[in-house]
Coordinates of C-alpha atoms and ligand atoms in Angstrom, one line a residue:
X1 CA -24.3 26.3 4.1
X2 CA -25.1 22.6 4.6
X3 CA -28.0 22.7 2.2
X4 CA -25.6 24.0 -0.5
X5 CA -23.3 21.1 -0.2
X6 CA -23.2 19.0 -3.4
X7 CA -21.3 16.1 -1.9
X8 CA -20.3 15.0 1.6
X9 CA -17.2 12.8 1.5
X10 CA -16.7 10.6 4.6
X11 CA -13.1 9.9 5.1
X12 CA -10.0 12.0 4.2
X13 CA -7.7 9.2 3.1
X14 CA -6.3 9.2 -0.4
X15 CA -9.5 7.9 -1.9
X16 CA -11.7 10.6 -0.2
X17 CA -9.2 13.4 -1.0
X18 CA -8.9 12.3 -4.7
X19 CA -12.7 12.2 -4.9
X20 CA -13.2 15.6 -3.3
X21 CA -10.6 17.2 -5.5
X22 CA -12.0 15.8 -8.7
X23 CA -15.5 17.1 -7.7
X24 CA -14.1 20.5 -6.8
X25 CA -12.4 20.6 -10.2
X26 CA -15.8 19.9 -11.7
X27 CA -17.2 22.9 -9.9
X28 CA -19.0 21.0 -7.1
X29 CA -19.2 22.1 -3.5
X30 CA -17.7 19.4 -1.3
X31 CA -17.3 18.7 2.5
X32 CA -14.8 16.1 3.6
X33 CA -15.5 14.7 7.1
X34 CA -12.4 13.0 8.6
X35 CA -12.5 11.2 12.0
X36 CA -8.8 11.6 12.7
X37 CA -6.9 14.7 13.6
X38 CA -5.4 14.9 10.2
X39 CA -6.2 13.8 6.6
X40 CA -4.2 11.1 4.9
X41 CA -5.6 7.9 6.4
X42 CA -3.2 5.1 6.1
X43 CA -0.6 7.2 4.4
X44 CA 0.8 9.0 7.5
X45 CA 4.1 10.2 8.8
X46 CA 5.0 10.8 12.5
X47 CA 7.9 13.0 13.7
X48 CA 9.9 11.6 16.6
X49 CA 13.0 13.4 17.8
X50 CA 13.3 15.0 14.4
X51 CA 13.0 11.7 12.5
X52 CA 10.1 11.2 10.1
X53 CA 8.6 7.8 10.5
X54 CA 6.0 6.6 8.0
X55 CA 3.2 4.6 9.6
X56 CA 4.3 1.3 8.1
X57 CA 6.8 0.8 5.4
X58 CA 5.3 2.1 2.2
X59 CA 6.7 3.0 -1.2
X60 CA 5.2 5.0 -4.0
X61 CA 5.8 3.3 -7.3
X62 CA 6.5 6.0 -10.0
X63 CA 5.0 3.8 -12.7
X64 CA 1.5 3.9 -11.0
X65 CA -0.8 5.2 -13.8
X66 CA -3.2 6.9 -11.5
X67 CA -0.3 8.6 -9.6
X68 CA 0.9 9.9 -13.0
X69 CA -2.5 11.2 -13.7
X70 CA -3.3 12.8 -10.4
X71 CA -0.1 13.8 -8.6
X72 CA 2.4 16.6 -9.2
X73 CA 5.2 14.1 -8.8
X74 CA 7.9 16.8 -9.4
X75 CA 7.0 18.7 -6.2
X76 CA 7.1 15.5 -4.1
X77 CA 10.9 15.5 -4.6
X78 CA 10.9 11.7 -4.8
X79 CA 14.0 9.8 -3.8
X80 CA 14.4 6.5 -5.6
X81 CA 15.5 3.2 -4.3
X82 CA 18.4 1.8 -6.3
X83 CA 17.6 -0.9 -8.7
X84 CA 18.6 -4.0 -6.9
X85 CA 18.4 -5.2 -3.4
X86 CA 20.2 -6.9 -0.6
X87 CA 18.7 -10.3 0.2
X88 CA 19.4 -11.8 3.6
X89 CA 19.8 -15.6 3.7
X90 CA 21.0 -16.8 7.1
X91 CA 23.8 -14.4 8.0
X92 CA 24.7 -13.6 4.4
X93 CA 23.6 -10.6 2.5
X94 CA 23.6 -11.1 -1.3
X95 CA 23.3 -8.1 -3.6
X96 CA 20.8 -8.9 -6.3
X97 CA 20.4 -7.2 -9.6
X98 CA 17.4 -5.0 -9.9
X99 CA 14.7 -7.4 -8.6
X100 CA 12.0 -4.9 -9.6
X101 CA 12.9 -4.0 -13.1
X102 CA 14.9 -6.9 -14.2
X103 CA 13.5 -9.9 -12.3
X104 CA 15.2 -12.4 -14.5
X105 CA 18.7 -11.0 -13.7
X106 CA 17.7 -10.5 -10.1
X107 CA 16.5 -14.0 -9.7
X108 CA 19.7 -15.4 -11.3
X109 CA 21.9 -13.5 -8.9
X110 CA 19.7 -14.2 -5.9
X111 CA 19.8 -17.9 -6.4
X112 CA 23.4 -17.9 -7.6
X113 CA 23.1 -21.1 -9.6
X114 CA 20.8 -22.9 -7.1
X115 CA 17.8 -22.6 -9.5
X116 CA 17.4 -24.6 -12.6
X117 CA 17.2 -23.0 -16.0
X118 CA 13.5 -24.0 -16.2
X119 CA 12.4 -21.5 -13.4
X120 CA 14.6 -18.8 -14.9
X121 CA 12.9 -19.3 -18.3
X122 CA 9.5 -19.3 -16.6
X123 CA 10.1 -15.9 -15.0
X124 CA 11.4 -14.4 -18.2
X125 CA 8.2 -15.6 -19.9
X126 CA 6.0 -14.2 -17.0
X127 CA 7.8 -10.9 -17.3
X128 CA 7.3 -10.7 -21.0
X129 CA 3.6 -11.5 -20.8
X130 CA 2.9 -9.1 -17.9
X131 CA 4.7 -6.2 -19.6
X132 CA 2.9 -6.9 -22.9
X133 CA -0.4 -6.9 -21.1
X134 CA 0.5 -3.6 -19.4
X135 CA 1.4 -2.1 -22.8
X136 CA -1.9 -3.2 -24.2
X137 CA -3.8 -1.6 -21.3
X138 CA -5.1 -5.0 -20.1
X139 CA -3.6 -4.9 -16.7
X140 CA -6.2 -3.1 -14.5
X141 CA -6.3 -4.6 -11.0
X142 CA -9.4 -2.6 -10.3
X143 CA -11.6 -4.5 -12.7
X144 CA -14.3 -6.7 -11.1
X145 CA -12.9 -10.1 -10.2
X146 CA -13.5 -12.9 -12.7
X147 CA -15.3 -16.0 -11.4
X148 CA -12.2 -18.2 -12.0
X149 CA -9.7 -15.7 -10.6
X150 CA -6.8 -17.6 -8.9
X151 CA -4.4 -16.9 -6.1
X152 CA -0.9 -15.7 -6.9
X153 CA 0.4 -19.0 -5.6
X154 CA -1.9 -21.1 -7.7
X155 CA -1.0 -19.0 -10.8
X156 CA 2.7 -19.5 -10.1
X157 CA 2.2 -23.2 -9.6
X158 CA 0.2 -23.4 -12.8
X159 CA 3.0 -21.8 -14.6
X160 CA 5.2 -24.6 -13.3
X161 CA 7.4 -22.7 -10.9
X162 CA 9.1 -25.0 -8.5
X163 CA 8.2 -24.9 -4.8
X164 CA 11.8 -24.0 -3.9
X165 CA 11.8 -21.1 -6.4
X166 CA 8.5 -19.7 -5.0
X167 CA 9.9 -19.9 -1.5
X168 CA 13.1 -18.2 -2.3
X169 CA 11.9 -15.5 -4.6
X170 CA 8.2 -14.8 -4.7
X171 CA 7.5 -15.3 -1.0
X172 CA 10.1 -12.7 0.3
X173 CA 9.5 -10.1 -2.4
X174 CA 5.7 -10.3 -3.0
X175 CA 4.9 -11.6 0.5
X176 CA 6.4 -8.4 1.8
X177 CA 4.3 -6.3 -0.6
X178 CA 1.1 -8.1 0.0
X179 CA 1.7 -8.4 3.7
X180 CA 1.0 -12.1 3.6
X181 CA 3.5 -14.8 2.8
X182 CA 0.9 -17.4 1.7
X183 CA 0.6 -15.6 -1.7
X184 CA -3.2 -15.8 -1.5
X185 CA -3.5 -12.4 -3.1
X186 CA -5.3 -12.7 -6.4
X187 CA -3.3 -13.1 -9.6
X188 CA -4.4 -9.7 -11.2
X189 CA -3.0 -7.8 -8.2
X190 CA 0.3 -9.7 -8.5
X191 CA 0.5 -9.1 -12.3
X192 CA -0.1 -5.4 -11.9
X193 CA 2.4 -5.1 -9.0
X194 CA 5.0 -7.1 -10.9
X195 CA 4.6 -4.8 -13.9
X196 CA 4.8 -1.6 -11.7
X197 CA 8.1 -2.7 -10.2
X198 CA 9.4 -3.8 -13.6
X199 CA 8.5 -0.5 -15.3
X200 CA 9.6 2.0 -12.6
X201 CA 11.2 2.7 -9.3
X202 CA 10.1 2.3 -5.7
X203 CA 10.2 5.9 -4.3
X204 CA 9.8 8.0 -1.1
X205 CA 8.8 11.6 -1.1
X206 CA 11.0 14.1 0.7
X207 CA 9.9 14.4 4.4
X208 CA 7.7 11.3 4.3
X209 CA 4.8 9.6 2.6
X210 CA 2.3 12.0 4.2
X211 CA 3.5 14.5 1.5
X212 CA 1.2 12.7 -0.9
X213 CA -2.2 13.2 0.8
X214 CA -1.0 16.7 1.8
X215 CA -0.5 17.6 -1.8
X216 CA -4.0 16.7 -2.7
X217 CA -5.5 18.3 0.3
X218 CA -3.7 21.6 -0.5
X219 CA -5.8 21.8 -3.7
X220 CA -9.1 21.8 -1.8
X221 CA -10.7 25.0 -0.5
X222 CA -9.6 25.8 3.1
X223 CA -13.0 25.2 4.6
X224 CA -13.7 21.9 2.7
X225 CA -12.0 19.6 5.2
X226 CA -13.2 19.0 8.8
X227 CA -10.9 16.8 10.8
X228 CA -11.8 15.3 14.2
X229 CA -15.3 14.7 12.8
X230 CA -16.3 11.1 13.1
X231 CA -19.4 10.0 11.3
X232 CA -21.7 7.5 13.1
X233 CA -24.0 6.5 10.4
X234 CA -25.4 7.1 6.9
X235 CA -29.2 6.6 6.8
X236 CA -31.2 7.4 3.7
X237 CA -28.6 9.8 2.5
X238 CA -28.4 11.7 5.9
X239 CA -25.0 11.8 7.5
X240 CA -25.2 11.4 11.3
X241 CA -22.2 12.6 13.1
X242 CA -20.9 11.1 16.3
X243 CA -21.6 14.4 18.1
X244 CA -25.3 14.1 17.3
X245 CA -25.5 16.5 14.4
X246 CA -27.0 15.5 11.0
X247 CA -25.8 16.8 7.7
X248 CA -27.3 16.5 4.2
X249 CA -25.8 16.8 0.8
X250 CA -27.1 16.0 -2.6
X251 CA -24.7 13.1 -2.6
X252 CA -22.7 11.2 0.0
X253 CA -19.5 9.3 -0.7
X254 CA -18.3 6.7 1.9
X255 CA -14.5 6.8 1.5
X256 CA -13.5 4.9 4.6
X257 CA -11.9 1.4 4.8
X258 CA -14.3 -1.5 4.4
X259 CA -14.8 -2.3 8.0
X260 CA -15.8 1.3 8.8
X261 CA -18.0 1.4 5.7
X262 CA -19.9 -1.7 7.0
X263 CA -20.5 0.0 10.3
X264 CA -21.7 3.2 8.7
X265 CA -24.0 1.9 6.0
X266 CA -27.4 0.2 6.5
X267 CA -27.2 -3.6 6.6
X268 CA -27.1 -5.1 3.1
X269 CA -25.7 -2.0 1.4
X270 CA -22.4 -3.6 0.5
X271 CA -22.5 -6.9 -1.4
X272 CA -21.2 -9.8 0.6
X273 CA -21.4 -8.0 3.9
X274 CA -23.2 -10.9 5.5
X275 CA -20.9 -13.5 4.0
X276 CA -18.1 -14.8 6.1
X277 CA -15.0 -12.9 5.4
X278 CA -12.3 -15.2 4.0
X279 CA -9.5 -13.6 5.9
X280 CA -10.2 -10.0 7.0
X281 CA -7.9 -7.1 6.6
X282 CA -4.1 -7.5 6.9
X283 CA -2.1 -5.8 9.6
X284 CA 1.6 -4.6 9.7
X285 CA 4.2 -3.8 12.2
X286 CA 7.2 -1.4 12.0
X287 CA 10.1 -0.8 14.3
X288 CA 12.1 2.4 13.7
X289 CA 15.6 3.2 15.1
X290 CA 17.9 6.2 15.1
X291 CA 21.4 5.3 14.0
X292 CA 24.6 7.3 13.8
X293 CA 25.1 6.1 10.3
X294 CA 23.3 4.0 7.7
X295 CA 24.0 0.2 8.0
X296 CA 23.4 -0.1 4.3
X297 CA 25.1 3.0 3.0
X298 CA 22.8 3.6 0.1
X299 CA 19.1 3.6 -1.1
X300 CA 18.8 -0.1 -1.2
X301 CA 16.0 -2.3 0.0
X302 CA 17.0 -5.2 2.2
X303 CA 14.5 -8.1 2.1
X304 CA 14.9 -11.1 4.3
X305 CA 14.6 -14.8 3.4
X306 CA 16.1 -15.5 6.8
X307 CA 13.4 -16.9 8.9
X308 CA 15.3 -16.9 12.2
X309 CA 14.1 -13.4 13.2
X310 CA 11.3 -10.9 12.8
X311 CA 12.7 -8.8 9.9
X312 CA 10.6 -8.8 6.7
X313 CA 12.5 -5.9 5.2
X314 CA 14.8 -3.2 6.3
X315 CA 15.4 0.2 4.8
X316 CA 17.1 3.4 5.6
X317 CA 14.7 6.1 4.4
X318 CA 17.2 8.8 5.1
X319 CA 19.4 7.3 2.4
X320 CA 16.5 7.5 -0.1
X321 CA 14.9 10.9 0.3
X322 CA 15.6 14.2 2.1
X323 CA 14.1 15.1 5.4
X324 CA 13.8 11.7 7.1
X325 CA 16.5 12.2 9.7
X326 CA 18.1 15.2 11.3
X327 CA 21.7 16.1 10.2
X328 CA 24.2 13.5 11.3
X329 CA 21.6 10.8 11.8
X330 CA 20.1 7.9 9.9
X331 CA 16.6 6.4 10.2
X332 CA 16.4 2.6 10.1
X333 CA 12.9 1.3 9.4
X334 CA 12.2 -2.4 9.8
X335 CA 9.0 -4.2 8.8
X336 CA 8.2 -7.2 10.9
X337 CA 7.2 -10.4 9.2
X338 CA 3.4 -10.9 9.2
X339 CA 3.9 -14.4 10.7
X340 CA 6.3 -13.3 13.5
X341 CA 4.6 -14.2 16.8
X342 CA 6.9 -12.2 19.1
X343 CA 5.2 -9.3 21.0
X344 CA 5.7 -5.6 20.4
X345 CA 7.7 -5.0 23.6
X346 CA 10.4 -7.4 22.4
X347 CA 10.3 -6.4 18.8
X348 CA 13.2 -3.9 18.9
X349 CA 15.5 -6.3 20.7
X350 CA 14.6 -9.2 18.4
X351 CA 15.3 -7.0 15.4
X352 CA 18.7 -5.9 16.8
X353 CA 19.6 -9.6 17.5
X354 CA 18.8 -10.6 13.9
X355 CA 20.5 -7.5 12.3
X356 CA 23.6 -8.1 14.3
X357 CA 24.3 -11.2 12.2
X358 CA 24.4 -9.0 9.1
X359 CA 25.9 -5.7 10.3
X360 CA 27.9 -6.6 13.4
X361 CA 27.9 -5.1 16.9
X362 CA 27.3 -1.5 15.6
X363 CA 23.5 -2.3 15.6
X364 CA 23.6 -2.4 19.4
X365 CA 24.0 1.4 19.3
X366 CA 20.7 1.8 17.4
X367 CA 18.2 3.8 19.5
X368 CA 14.6 2.5 19.3
X369 CA 12.4 5.4 18.3
X370 CA 9.0 3.7 17.8
X371 CA 7.2 0.4 17.4
X372 CA 4.0 0.8 15.4
X373 CA 1.3 -1.7 14.9
X374 CA -1.2 -1.0 12.0
X375 CA -4.4 -3.0 12.5
X376 CA -5.8 -2.5 9.0
X377 CA -3.0 -2.0 6.5
X378 CA -4.4 -3.7 3.4
X379 CA -7.7 -5.1 2.5
X380 CA -8.1 -8.8 1.9
X381 CA -7.3 -9.3 -1.8
X382 CA -7.9 -13.0 -2.1
X383 CA -10.1 -14.1 -5.0
X384 CA -12.9 -14.9 -2.7
X385 CA -12.8 -11.5 -1.0
X386 CA -12.5 -9.6 -4.4
X387 CA -15.6 -11.4 -5.7
X388 CA -17.6 -9.7 -2.8
X389 CA -16.7 -6.2 -3.9
X390 CA -19.3 -3.8 -5.2
X391 CA -19.3 -3.2 -8.9
X392 CA -19.3 0.6 -9.6
X393 CA -19.2 3.4 -7.1
X394 CA -23.0 3.9 -6.7
X395 CA -24.6 2.0 -3.9
X396 CA -28.1 3.6 -3.8
X397 CA -29.7 6.9 -4.8
X398 CA -27.2 9.6 -3.7
X399 CA -24.9 7.2 -1.9
X400 CA -21.5 6.2 -3.3
X401 CA -18.5 4.3 -2.1
X402 CA -14.8 4.5 -2.8
X403 CA -11.6 3.3 -1.1
X404 CA -8.9 0.8 -1.8
X405 CA -11.1 -2.1 -0.8
X406 CA -13.3 -1.6 -3.8
X407 CA -10.4 -1.4 -6.3
X408 CA -6.9 -2.6 -5.2
X409 CA -5.0 -2.2 -2.0
X410 CA -2.5 0.5 -3.0
X411 CA -2.0 4.2 -3.5
X412 CA -2.9 3.6 -7.1
X413 CA -6.1 1.8 -6.2
X414 CA -7.2 4.4 -3.7
X415 CA -6.6 7.3 -6.1
X416 CA -8.4 5.5 -8.9
X417 CA -11.4 4.6 -6.7
X418 CA -11.7 8.3 -5.6
X419 CA -11.6 9.6 -9.1
X420 CA -14.2 7.1 -10.3
X421 CA -16.5 7.9 -7.5
X422 CA -16.3 11.6 -8.3
X423 CA -17.1 10.9 -11.9
X424 CA -20.2 8.8 -10.8
X425 CA -21.3 11.5 -8.4
X426 CA -20.8 14.3 -10.9
X427 CA -22.9 12.4 -13.5
X428 CA -25.7 11.7 -11.0
X429 CA -25.8 15.4 -10.0
X430 CA -25.9 16.5 -13.6
X431 CA -28.7 14.2 -14.5
X432 CA -30.5 14.2 -11.2
Ligands
FAD1 C1 1.7 -0.6 6.4 C2 1.2 -0.3 5.0 C3 2.0 -0.5 3.9 C4 1.5 -0.2 2.6 N1 2.4 -0.3 1.6 C5 2.0 0.3 0.4 C6 2.9 0.4 -0.6 O1 4.1 0.1 -0.5 N2 2.5 1.0 -1.8 C7 1.2 1.3 -2.0 O2 0.9 1.8 -3.1 N3 0.3 1.2 -1.0 C8 0.6 0.7 0.2 N4 -0.3 0.6 1.2 C9 -1.7 0.8 0.9 C10 -2.2 2.3 0.8 O3 -1.6 3.0 1.9 C11 -3.7 2.2 0.9 O4 -4.2 1.4 -0.1 C12 -4.3 3.6 0.8 O5 -3.7 4.6 1.6 C13 -5.8 3.5 1.2 O6 -6.4 4.8 1.1 P1 -8.0 4.9 1.3 O7 -8.4 6.3 1.2 O8 -8.7 3.9 0.5 O9 -8.2 4.4 2.8 P2 -7.7 5.1 4.2 O10 -6.4 5.6 4.1 O11 -8.0 4.0 5.3 O12 -8.7 6.3 4.4 C14 -10.0 6.2 5.1 C15 -10.2 7.4 5.9 O13 -11.5 7.3 6.5 C16 -11.4 7.8 7.8 N5 -12.6 7.3 8.6 C17 -12.8 6.0 8.9 N6 -14.0 5.9 9.6 C18 -14.5 7.2 9.6 C19 -15.7 7.7 10.1 N7 -16.6 6.9 10.8 N8 -15.9 9.0 10.0 C20 -15.1 9.8 9.4 N9 -13.9 9.4 8.8 C21 -13.6 8.0 9.0 C22 -10.1 7.3 8.3 O14 -9.7 8.0 9.5 C23 -9.2 7.5 7.1 O15 -8.6 8.7 7.1 C24 0.2 0.3 2.5 C25 -0.6 0.5 3.6 C26 -0.1 0.2 4.9 C27 -1.0 0.6 6.0

């Protein structure tokens, strides 16, 4: 059977699954080897006491072009966040007007007159330019990085935004998305993300984010996926498993995160592997609580510009999509700020202390369900890191790579990289 395999895909995250499905659709025989007990990679959902807890706060943006292309969005039964958000400043919660789709209006209400007209005009101009670029198909964050690519912060400063405006709008919103408040993520990633929020809604699938990889995996032949199968190395196209077996296929796709790919592949396979990494991958923390009722009372994202506690954002997924909480309960999910130094053991208590200022003593009845720490949530997307990425999916004869680290750190980027790797593999199998 092994000799008949057209392609071995190492890693069953979104990129690997998307790659495998595209190859199967093209009539190729594929084996997916996944180290973990289940596929899905970073898009995972745990069940605790009947609550569905996504491993890290994630949203699917329904404007993602690759999602529209690859997913059966209807059967995901997406629940949508309301346009608008609650913004916490000190102990105050201000309702803002659609920060994702109407940033200008949102910023105006967020700042309630504390921003000058110049910054308001700058954001209107930014929005217009970004949406025009999106409409013209010029907004592909997966393109190779240009030599003069800037950070988001540098781009915002070059546009003339005031430091105060950046701190009160861009840092809480986009710092939460990029998992870094320094806004060192490259400008093309910012522009794409800005456009996606402006063009669509942030969504959650019924029953948790894991429904997304589950949907793709369901399209693969039953025996195509082997979970609990860590790969130790890829040497001259031979896949060596951790249990000592060796497998061969006509092609191999390494669909892991970047750090795992560096361990698996021979030295020098990935460009820039020997260069000092500017930052390394970005982590995340999430604290989940069971509550008797929702503190927000609707599908609204709460983001925090209040730096007195650990909360980066707070959502009630059970207000957004079905299946997140058992009947009569609400799931409260809190992302911890990346720069919060407090330890995990104290995180739930620190969250409750901060949230008490917003919702009152009712938060003391929240029951901690889980505190999760995700080591590698997003790849480094600073300009320096992006310039080290491989161009194209082919690394060597018969060896290919995909994953969000070669495109962009998102569901869209992972799906796109998987599809492109499948196209490259298929072409090489056809000609070779
Ligand atoms: C906390 C958090 C928040 C996020 N927020 C968002 C968001 O709001 N919106 C959004 O679009 N994206 C978000 N993302 C990003 C998105 O989840 C990722 O970009 C995407 O899931 C990456 O998919 P991937 O297939 O490239 O990598 P992965 O999901 O990492 O898949 C790689 C797979 O390879 C497997 N593997 C590794 N080593 C081996 C080995 N030696 N042998 C076999 N298998 C191996 C792993 O177990 C894993 O299953 C977030 C991610 C996190 C963690």
